Amino acid sequence: MTTNISLTPSHSRTEAALFASLLLANATPERVMRLGLSGAAMAALLRRHFAPVPEVWHVLAADLPTPAWASHAIFVVEMREMLRRRANPVLHPVDAADMATILATACLRPDHLWRDLGLTGRDDVTALLAHFFPSLVSENTANLRWKRFLAETCANAYGRAPAPAPGCPGCEAYGECYAHLRRTSVPIEFP
């Protein structure tokens, strides 16, 4: 994280504090790009929640390239749409869409979701989801890891068998999360 970068919400709504924690945890050009927002979307988010926006954030937003998840576009689009349909109805739809983009993009990276988001632990992801997409938190009755749960929920929403998110195979816990997908060898008996 870059030092001397601040971001003070311009209002007291919870989503501003949640966005601030994500942005501050990813306040370098390399990390902010991994949030998946376009420069225009980032600039609009900053204006909605952090006026006046510090100059360093204008620079970070202006330098954002077009999000580079083309190889997983179907996953990202479907995940974003599934999340948007489950958004807390009291939230501004653009805030829900931005958070859906951030979460879908984080699912492309090979670590636990909380680490991919730059947060300090699973509880941070739970708090974020409880605010933006509360029904998902109540549905995770098996206490699955959040990235796995989101990927499975998304697959189910589109009538497909549950499968890992694109980033899951690179995670240290992949074998634990997806042990049921491992092939086992069964001896073949010949007559």
C-alpha atoms as a PDB file:
ATOM      1  CA  MET A   1       0.000   0.000   0.000  1.00  0.00           C
ATOM      2  CA  THR A   2       1.215   3.481  -0.804  1.00  0.00           C
ATOM      3  CA  THR A   3       1.925   5.700   2.195  1.00  0.00           C
ATOM      4  CA  ASN A   4       0.389   9.148   2.684  1.00  0.00           C
ATOM      5  CA  ILE A   5      -2.720   8.333   0.683  1.00  0.00           C
ATOM      6  CA  SER A   6      -5.942   9.169   2.437  1.00  0.00           C
ATOM      7  CA  LEU A   7      -9.588   8.930   1.583  1.00  0.00           C
ATOM      8  CA  THR A   8     -12.251  10.451   3.798  1.00  0.00           C
ATOM      9  CA  PRO A   9     -15.906   9.634   3.121  1.00  0.00           C
ATOM     10  CA  SER A  10     -18.073  12.675   2.476  1.00  0.00           C
ATOM     11  CA  HIS A  11     -21.095  11.042   4.144  1.00  0.00           C
ATOM     12  CA  SER A  12     -21.811   8.463   6.832  1.00  0.00           C
ATOM     13  CA  ARG A  13     -23.330   5.659   4.749  1.00  0.00           C
ATOM     14  CA  THR A  14     -21.705   2.298   5.359  1.00  0.00           C
ATOM     15  CA  GLU A  15     -20.903   1.716   1.690  1.00  0.00           C
ATOM     16  CA  ALA A  16     -18.534   4.698   1.726  1.00  0.00           C
ATOM     17  CA  ALA A  17     -16.533   3.177   4.583  1.00  0.00           C
ATOM     18  CA  LEU A  18     -16.467  -0.208   2.839  1.00  0.00           C
ATOM     19  CA  PHE A  19     -15.320   1.309  -0.450  1.00  0.00           C
ATOM     20  CA  ALA A  20     -12.707   3.343   1.456  1.00  0.00           C
ATOM     21  CA  SER A  21     -11.269   0.210   3.074  1.00  0.00           C
ATOM     22  CA  LEU A  22     -11.021  -1.513  -0.324  1.00  0.00           C
ATOM     23  CA  LEU A  23      -9.513   1.491  -2.071  1.00  0.00           C
ATOM     24  CA  LEU A  24      -6.981   2.234   0.662  1.00  0.00           C
ATOM     25  CA  ALA A  25      -5.928  -1.423   0.764  1.00  0.00           C
ATOM     26  CA  ASN A  26      -5.296  -1.247  -2.987  1.00  0.00           C
ATOM     27  CA  ALA A  27      -3.857   2.268  -3.292  1.00  0.00           C
ATOM     28  CA  THR A  28      -1.109   1.596  -5.813  1.00  0.00           C
ATOM     29  CA  PRO A  29      -1.471   1.694  -9.595  1.00  0.00           C
ATOM     30  CA  GLU A  30      -0.923  -2.078  -9.821  1.00  0.00           C
ATOM     31  CA  ARG A  31      -3.408  -2.996  -7.096  1.00  0.00           C
ATOM     32  CA  VAL A  32      -6.154  -0.477  -7.860  1.00  0.00           C
ATOM     33  CA  MET A  33      -6.208  -1.848 -11.406  1.00  0.00           C
ATOM     34  CA  ARG A  34      -7.014  -5.302  -9.986  1.00  0.00           C
ATOM     35  CA  LEU A  35     -10.322  -4.000  -8.624  1.00  0.00           C
ATOM     36  CA  GLY A  36     -11.654  -4.242 -12.175  1.00  0.00           C
ATOM     37  CA  LEU A  37     -13.279  -0.815 -12.394  1.00  0.00           C
ATOM     38  CA  SER A  38     -12.751   1.363 -15.436  1.00  0.00           C
ATOM     39  CA  GLY A  39     -11.258   4.812 -14.950  1.00  0.00           C
ATOM     40  CA  ALA A  40     -14.691   6.386 -15.475  1.00  0.00           C
ATOM     41  CA  ALA A  41     -16.349   4.051 -12.951  1.00  0.00           C
ATOM     42  CA  MET A  42     -13.598   4.702 -10.396  1.00  0.00           C
ATOM     43  CA  ALA A  43     -13.852   8.478 -10.879  1.00  0.00           C
ATOM     44  CA  ALA A  44     -17.637   8.342 -10.449  1.00  0.00           C
ATOM     45  CA  LEU A  45     -17.332   6.210  -7.300  1.00  0.00           C
ATOM     46  CA  LEU A  46     -14.827   8.666  -5.844  1.00  0.00           C
ATOM     47  CA  ARG A  47     -17.132  11.625  -6.590  1.00  0.00           C
ATOM     48  CA  ARG A  48     -20.145   9.865  -5.026  1.00  0.00           C
ATOM     49  CA  HIS A  49     -18.438   9.024  -1.753  1.00  0.00           C
ATOM     50  CA  PHE A  50     -15.279  11.062  -1.219  1.00  0.00           C
ATOM     51  CA  ALA A  51     -15.765  14.700  -2.247  1.00  0.00           C
ATOM     52  CA  PRO A  52     -13.404  16.473  -2.296  1.00  0.00           C
ATOM     53  CA  VAL A  53     -11.348  13.746  -3.933  1.00  0.00           C
ATOM     54  CA  PRO A  54      -7.606  13.969  -3.184  1.00  0.00           C
ATOM     55  CA  GLU A  55      -5.511  14.563  -6.316  1.00  0.00           C
ATOM     56  CA  VAL A  56      -3.652  11.255  -5.987  1.00  0.00           C
ATOM     57  CA  TRP A  57      -6.959   9.433  -6.459  1.00  0.00           C
ATOM     58  CA  HIS A  58      -7.749  11.446  -9.584  1.00  0.00           C
ATOM     59  CA  VAL A  59      -4.388  10.312 -10.958  1.00  0.00           C
ATOM     60  CA  LEU A  60      -4.994   6.668 -10.017  1.00  0.00           C
ATOM     61  CA  ALA A  61      -8.449   6.730 -11.655  1.00  0.00           C
ATOM     62  CA  ALA A  62      -7.210   8.506 -14.781  1.00  0.00           C
ATOM     63  CA  ASP A  63      -4.463   5.931 -15.294  1.00  0.00           C
ATOM     64  CA  LEU A  64      -6.726   2.882 -15.062  1.00  0.00           C
ATOM     65  CA  PRO A  65      -6.681   0.813 -18.234  1.00  0.00           C
ATOM     66  CA  THR A  66      -9.715  -0.954 -19.607  1.00  0.00           C
ATOM     67  CA  PRO A  67     -10.304  -3.934 -17.292  1.00  0.00           C
ATOM     68  CA  ALA A  68      -8.417  -6.934 -18.666  1.00  0.00           C
ATOM     69  CA  TRP A  69     -10.573  -9.940 -17.970  1.00  0.00           C
ATOM     70  CA  ALA A  70     -11.532 -10.789 -21.555  1.00  0.00           C
ATOM     71  CA  SER A  71     -10.445 -14.407 -21.195  1.00  0.00           C
ATOM     72  CA  HIS A  72     -12.999 -14.805 -18.407  1.00  0.00           C
ATOM     73  CA  ALA A  73     -15.621 -12.363 -19.676  1.00  0.00           C
ATOM     74  CA  ILE A  74     -18.529 -14.803 -19.392  1.00  0.00           C
ATOM     75  CA  PHE A  75     -17.676 -15.571 -15.765  1.00  0.00           C
ATOM     76  CA  VAL A  76     -17.290 -11.891 -14.855  1.00  0.00           C
ATOM     77  CA  VAL A  77     -20.474 -10.786 -16.627  1.00  0.00           C
ATOM     78  CA  GLU A  78     -22.532 -13.605 -15.103  1.00  0.00           C
ATOM     79  CA  MET A  79     -21.089 -13.072 -11.616  1.00  0.00           C
ATOM     80  CA  ARG A  80     -21.738  -9.328 -11.796  1.00  0.00           C
ATOM     81  CA  GLU A  81     -25.305  -9.891 -12.936  1.00  0.00           C
ATOM     82  CA  MET A  82     -25.987 -12.532 -10.268  1.00  0.00           C
ATOM     83  CA  LEU A  83     -24.658 -10.177  -7.597  1.00  0.00           C
ATOM     84  CA  ARG A  84     -26.566  -7.172  -8.923  1.00  0.00           C
ATOM     85  CA  ARG A  85     -29.825  -9.147  -8.808  1.00  0.00           C
ATOM     86  CA  ARG A  86     -29.151  -9.900  -5.142  1.00  0.00           C
ATOM     87  CA  ALA A  87     -28.107  -6.399  -4.139  1.00  0.00           C
ATOM     88  CA  ASN A  88     -29.483  -4.752  -1.041  1.00  0.00           C
ATOM     89  CA  PRO A  89     -32.443  -2.720  -2.393  1.00  0.00           C
ATOM     90  CA  VAL A  90     -31.639   0.311  -0.234  1.00  0.00           C
ATOM     91  CA  LEU A  91     -28.315   0.815  -2.030  1.00  0.00           C
ATOM     92  CA  HIS A  92     -27.754   2.969  -5.070  1.00  0.00           C
ATOM     93  CA  PRO A  93     -27.704   0.557  -8.044  1.00  0.00           C
ATOM     94  CA  VAL A  94     -24.377   1.963  -9.262  1.00  0.00           C
ATOM     95  CA  ASP A  95     -22.743   1.208  -5.904  1.00  0.00           C
ATOM     96  CA  ALA A  96     -24.054  -2.360  -6.059  1.00  0.00           C
ATOM     97  CA  ALA A  97     -22.799  -2.679  -9.640  1.00  0.00           C
ATOM     98  CA  ASP A  98     -19.348  -1.352  -8.701  1.00  0.00           C
ATOM     99  CA  MET A  99     -19.056  -3.776  -5.791  1.00  0.00           C
ATOM    100  CA  ALA A 100     -20.265  -6.614  -8.020  1.00  0.00           C
ATOM    101  CA  THR A 101     -17.509  -5.762 -10.502  1.00  0.00           C
ATOM    102  CA  ILE A 102     -14.889  -5.651  -7.751  1.00  0.00           C
ATOM    103  CA  LEU A 103     -15.970  -9.031  -6.355  1.00  0.00           C
ATOM    104  CA  ALA A 104     -16.259 -10.711  -9.767  1.00  0.00           C
ATOM    105  CA  THR A 105     -12.809  -9.471 -10.732  1.00  0.00           C
ATOM    106  CA  ALA A 106     -11.312 -10.622  -7.422  1.00  0.00           C
ATOM    107  CA  CYS A 107     -12.609 -14.124  -8.150  1.00  0.00           C
ATOM    108  CA  LEU A 108     -10.170 -14.258 -11.078  1.00  0.00           C
ATOM    109  CA  ARG A 109      -7.145 -14.035  -8.793  1.00  0.00           C
ATOM    110  CA  PRO A 110      -5.491 -17.075  -7.152  1.00  0.00           C
ATOM    111  CA  ASP A 111      -5.918 -16.542  -3.427  1.00  0.00           C
ATOM    112  CA  HIS A 112      -8.568 -16.327  -0.741  1.00  0.00           C
ATOM    113  CA  LEU A 113     -11.104 -13.639  -1.605  1.00  0.00           C
ATOM    114  CA  TRP A 114     -10.182 -11.494   1.380  1.00  0.00           C
ATOM    115  CA  ARG A 115      -6.534 -11.436   0.293  1.00  0.00           C
ATOM    116  CA  ASP A 116      -7.454 -10.750  -3.334  1.00  0.00           C
ATOM    117  CA  LEU A 117      -9.416  -7.728  -2.106  1.00  0.00           C
ATOM    118  CA  GLY A 118      -6.555  -6.532   0.111  1.00  0.00           C
ATOM    119  CA  LEU A 119      -8.578  -7.004   3.296  1.00  0.00           C
ATOM    120  CA  THR A 120      -7.447  -8.397   6.643  1.00  0.00           C
ATOM    121  CA  GLY A 121      -9.606 -11.507   6.867  1.00  0.00           C
ATOM    122  CA  ARG A 122     -12.755 -13.426   6.044  1.00  0.00           C
ATOM    123  CA  ASP A 123     -14.794 -11.335   8.479  1.00  0.00           C
ATOM    124  CA  ASP A 124     -14.119  -8.254   6.330  1.00  0.00           C
ATOM    125  CA  VAL A 125     -15.580 -10.023   3.291  1.00  0.00           C
ATOM    126  CA  THR A 126     -18.565 -11.156   5.353  1.00  0.00           C
ATOM    127  CA  ALA A 127     -19.229  -7.561   6.469  1.00  0.00           C
ATOM    128  CA  LEU A 128     -18.934  -6.297   2.905  1.00  0.00           C
ATOM    129  CA  LEU A 129     -21.315  -8.972   1.591  1.00  0.00           C
ATOM    130  CA  ALA A 130     -23.737  -8.446   4.496  1.00  0.00           C
ATOM    131  CA  HIS A 131     -24.071  -4.809   3.510  1.00  0.00           C
ATOM    132  CA  PHE A 132     -24.163  -5.092  -0.272  1.00  0.00           C
ATOM    133  CA  PHE A 133     -25.615  -8.584  -0.833  1.00  0.00           C
ATOM    134  CA  PRO A 134     -27.179  -9.700   2.486  1.00  0.00           C
ATOM    135  CA  SER A 135     -29.105 -12.686   1.122  1.00  0.00           C
ATOM    136  CA  LEU A 136     -25.835 -14.344   0.148  1.00  0.00           C
ATOM    137  CA  VAL A 137     -24.547 -14.264   3.707  1.00  0.00           C
ATOM    138  CA  SER A 138     -27.669 -15.964   5.038  1.00  0.00           C
ATOM    139  CA  GLU A 139     -27.502 -18.594   2.273  1.00  0.00           C
ATOM    140  CA  ASN A 140     -23.940 -19.672   3.067  1.00  0.00           C
ATOM    141  CA  THR A 141     -25.159 -22.158   5.667  1.00  0.00           C
ATOM    142  CA  ALA A 142     -22.276 -24.558   4.982  1.00  0.00           C
ATOM    143  CA  ASN A 143     -19.802 -21.762   5.811  1.00  0.00           C
ATOM    144  CA  LEU A 144     -17.976 -22.246   2.505  1.00  0.00           C
ATOM    145  CA  ARG A 145     -15.094 -19.976   1.638  1.00  0.00           C
ATOM    146  CA  TRP A 146     -16.578 -16.897   0.015  1.00  0.00           C
ATOM    147  CA  LYS A 147     -14.970 -17.270  -3.405  1.00  0.00           C
ATOM    148  CA  ARG A 148     -16.151 -20.876  -3.661  1.00  0.00           C
ATOM    149  CA  PHE A 149     -19.625 -19.952  -2.433  1.00  0.00           C
ATOM    150  CA  LEU A 150     -19.953 -17.091  -4.930  1.00  0.00           C
ATOM    151  CA  ALA A 151     -18.756 -19.252  -7.833  1.00  0.00           C
ATOM    152  CA  GLU A 152     -21.160 -22.056  -6.929  1.00  0.00           C
ATOM    153  CA  THR A 153     -24.065 -19.659  -6.421  1.00  0.00           C
ATOM    154  CA  CYS A 154     -23.359 -18.054  -9.777  1.00  0.00           C
ATOM    155  CA  ALA A 155     -23.192 -21.415 -11.565  1.00  0.00           C
ATOM    156  CA  ASN A 156     -26.464 -22.488  -9.941  1.00  0.00           C
ATOM    157  CA  ALA A 157     -28.118 -19.210 -10.967  1.00  0.00           C
ATOM    158  CA  TYR A 158     -27.351 -20.046 -14.600  1.00  0.00           C
ATOM    159  CA  GLY A 159     -28.354 -23.707 -14.379  1.00  0.00           C
ATOM    160  CA  ARG A 160     -24.845 -25.117 -14.425  1.00  0.00           C
ATOM    161  CA  ALA A 161     -23.091 -27.540 -12.144  1.00  0.00           C
ATOM    162  CA  PRO A 162     -21.020 -25.792  -9.475  1.00  0.00           C
ATOM    163  CA  ALA A 163     -17.422 -25.199 -10.531  1.00  0.00           C
ATOM    164  CA  PRO A 164     -14.432 -23.311  -9.135  1.00  0.00           C
ATOM    165  CA  ALA A 165     -13.966 -19.623  -9.882  1.00  0.00           C
ATOM    166  CA  PRO A 166     -11.216 -19.000 -12.464  1.00  0.00           C
ATOM    167  CA  GLY A 167      -8.721 -18.012  -9.756  1.00  0.00           C
ATOM    168  CA  CYS A 168      -9.381 -20.968  -7.461  1.00  0.00           C
ATOM    169  CA  PRO A 169      -6.948 -23.495  -9.012  1.00  0.00           C
ATOM    170  CA  GLY A 170      -4.012 -21.227  -8.093  1.00  0.00           C
ATOM    171  CA  CYS A 171      -5.011 -20.929  -4.428  1.00  0.00           C
ATOM    172  CA  GLU A 172      -3.178 -22.744  -1.653  1.00  0.00           C
ATOM    173  CA  ALA A 173      -6.522 -24.094  -0.370  1.00  0.00           C
ATOM    174  CA  TYR A 174      -7.765 -25.416  -3.721  1.00  0.00           C
ATOM    175  CA  GLY A 175      -7.214 -29.046  -2.746  1.00  0.00           C
ATOM    176  CA  GLU A 176      -9.143 -28.519   0.465  1.00  0.00           C
ATOM    177  CA  CYS A 177     -12.049 -26.644  -1.127  1.00  0.00           C
ATOM    178  CA  TYR A 178     -12.337 -28.934  -4.113  1.00  0.00           C
ATOM    179  CA  ALA A 179     -11.201 -32.303  -2.782  1.00  0.00           C
ATOM    180  CA  HIS A 180     -14.488 -33.724  -4.068  1.00  0.00           C
ATOM    181  CA  LEU A 181     -13.371 -32.932  -7.638  1.00  0.00           C
ATOM    182  CA  ARG A 182     -10.228 -35.041  -7.410  1.00  0.00           C
ATOM    183  CA  ARG A 183     -10.324 -38.137  -9.499  1.00  0.00           C
ATOM    184  CA  THR A 184      -9.774 -41.337  -7.661  1.00  0.00           C
ATOM    185  CA  SER A 185      -8.385 -44.403  -9.285  1.00  0.00           C
ATOM    186  CA  VAL A 186     -10.579 -47.432  -9.067  1.00  0.00           C
ATOM    187  CA  PRO A 187      -9.032 -50.774  -9.849  1.00  0.00           C
ATOM    188  CA  ILE A 188     -10.472 -52.345 -12.941  1.00  0.00           C
ATOM    189  CA  GLU A 189     -11.444 -55.933 -12.487  1.00  0.00           C
ATOM    190  CA  PHE A 190     -11.019 -58.181 -15.459  1.00  0.00           C
ATOM    191  CA  PRO A 191     -13.136 -61.320 -15.821  1.00  0.00           C
END
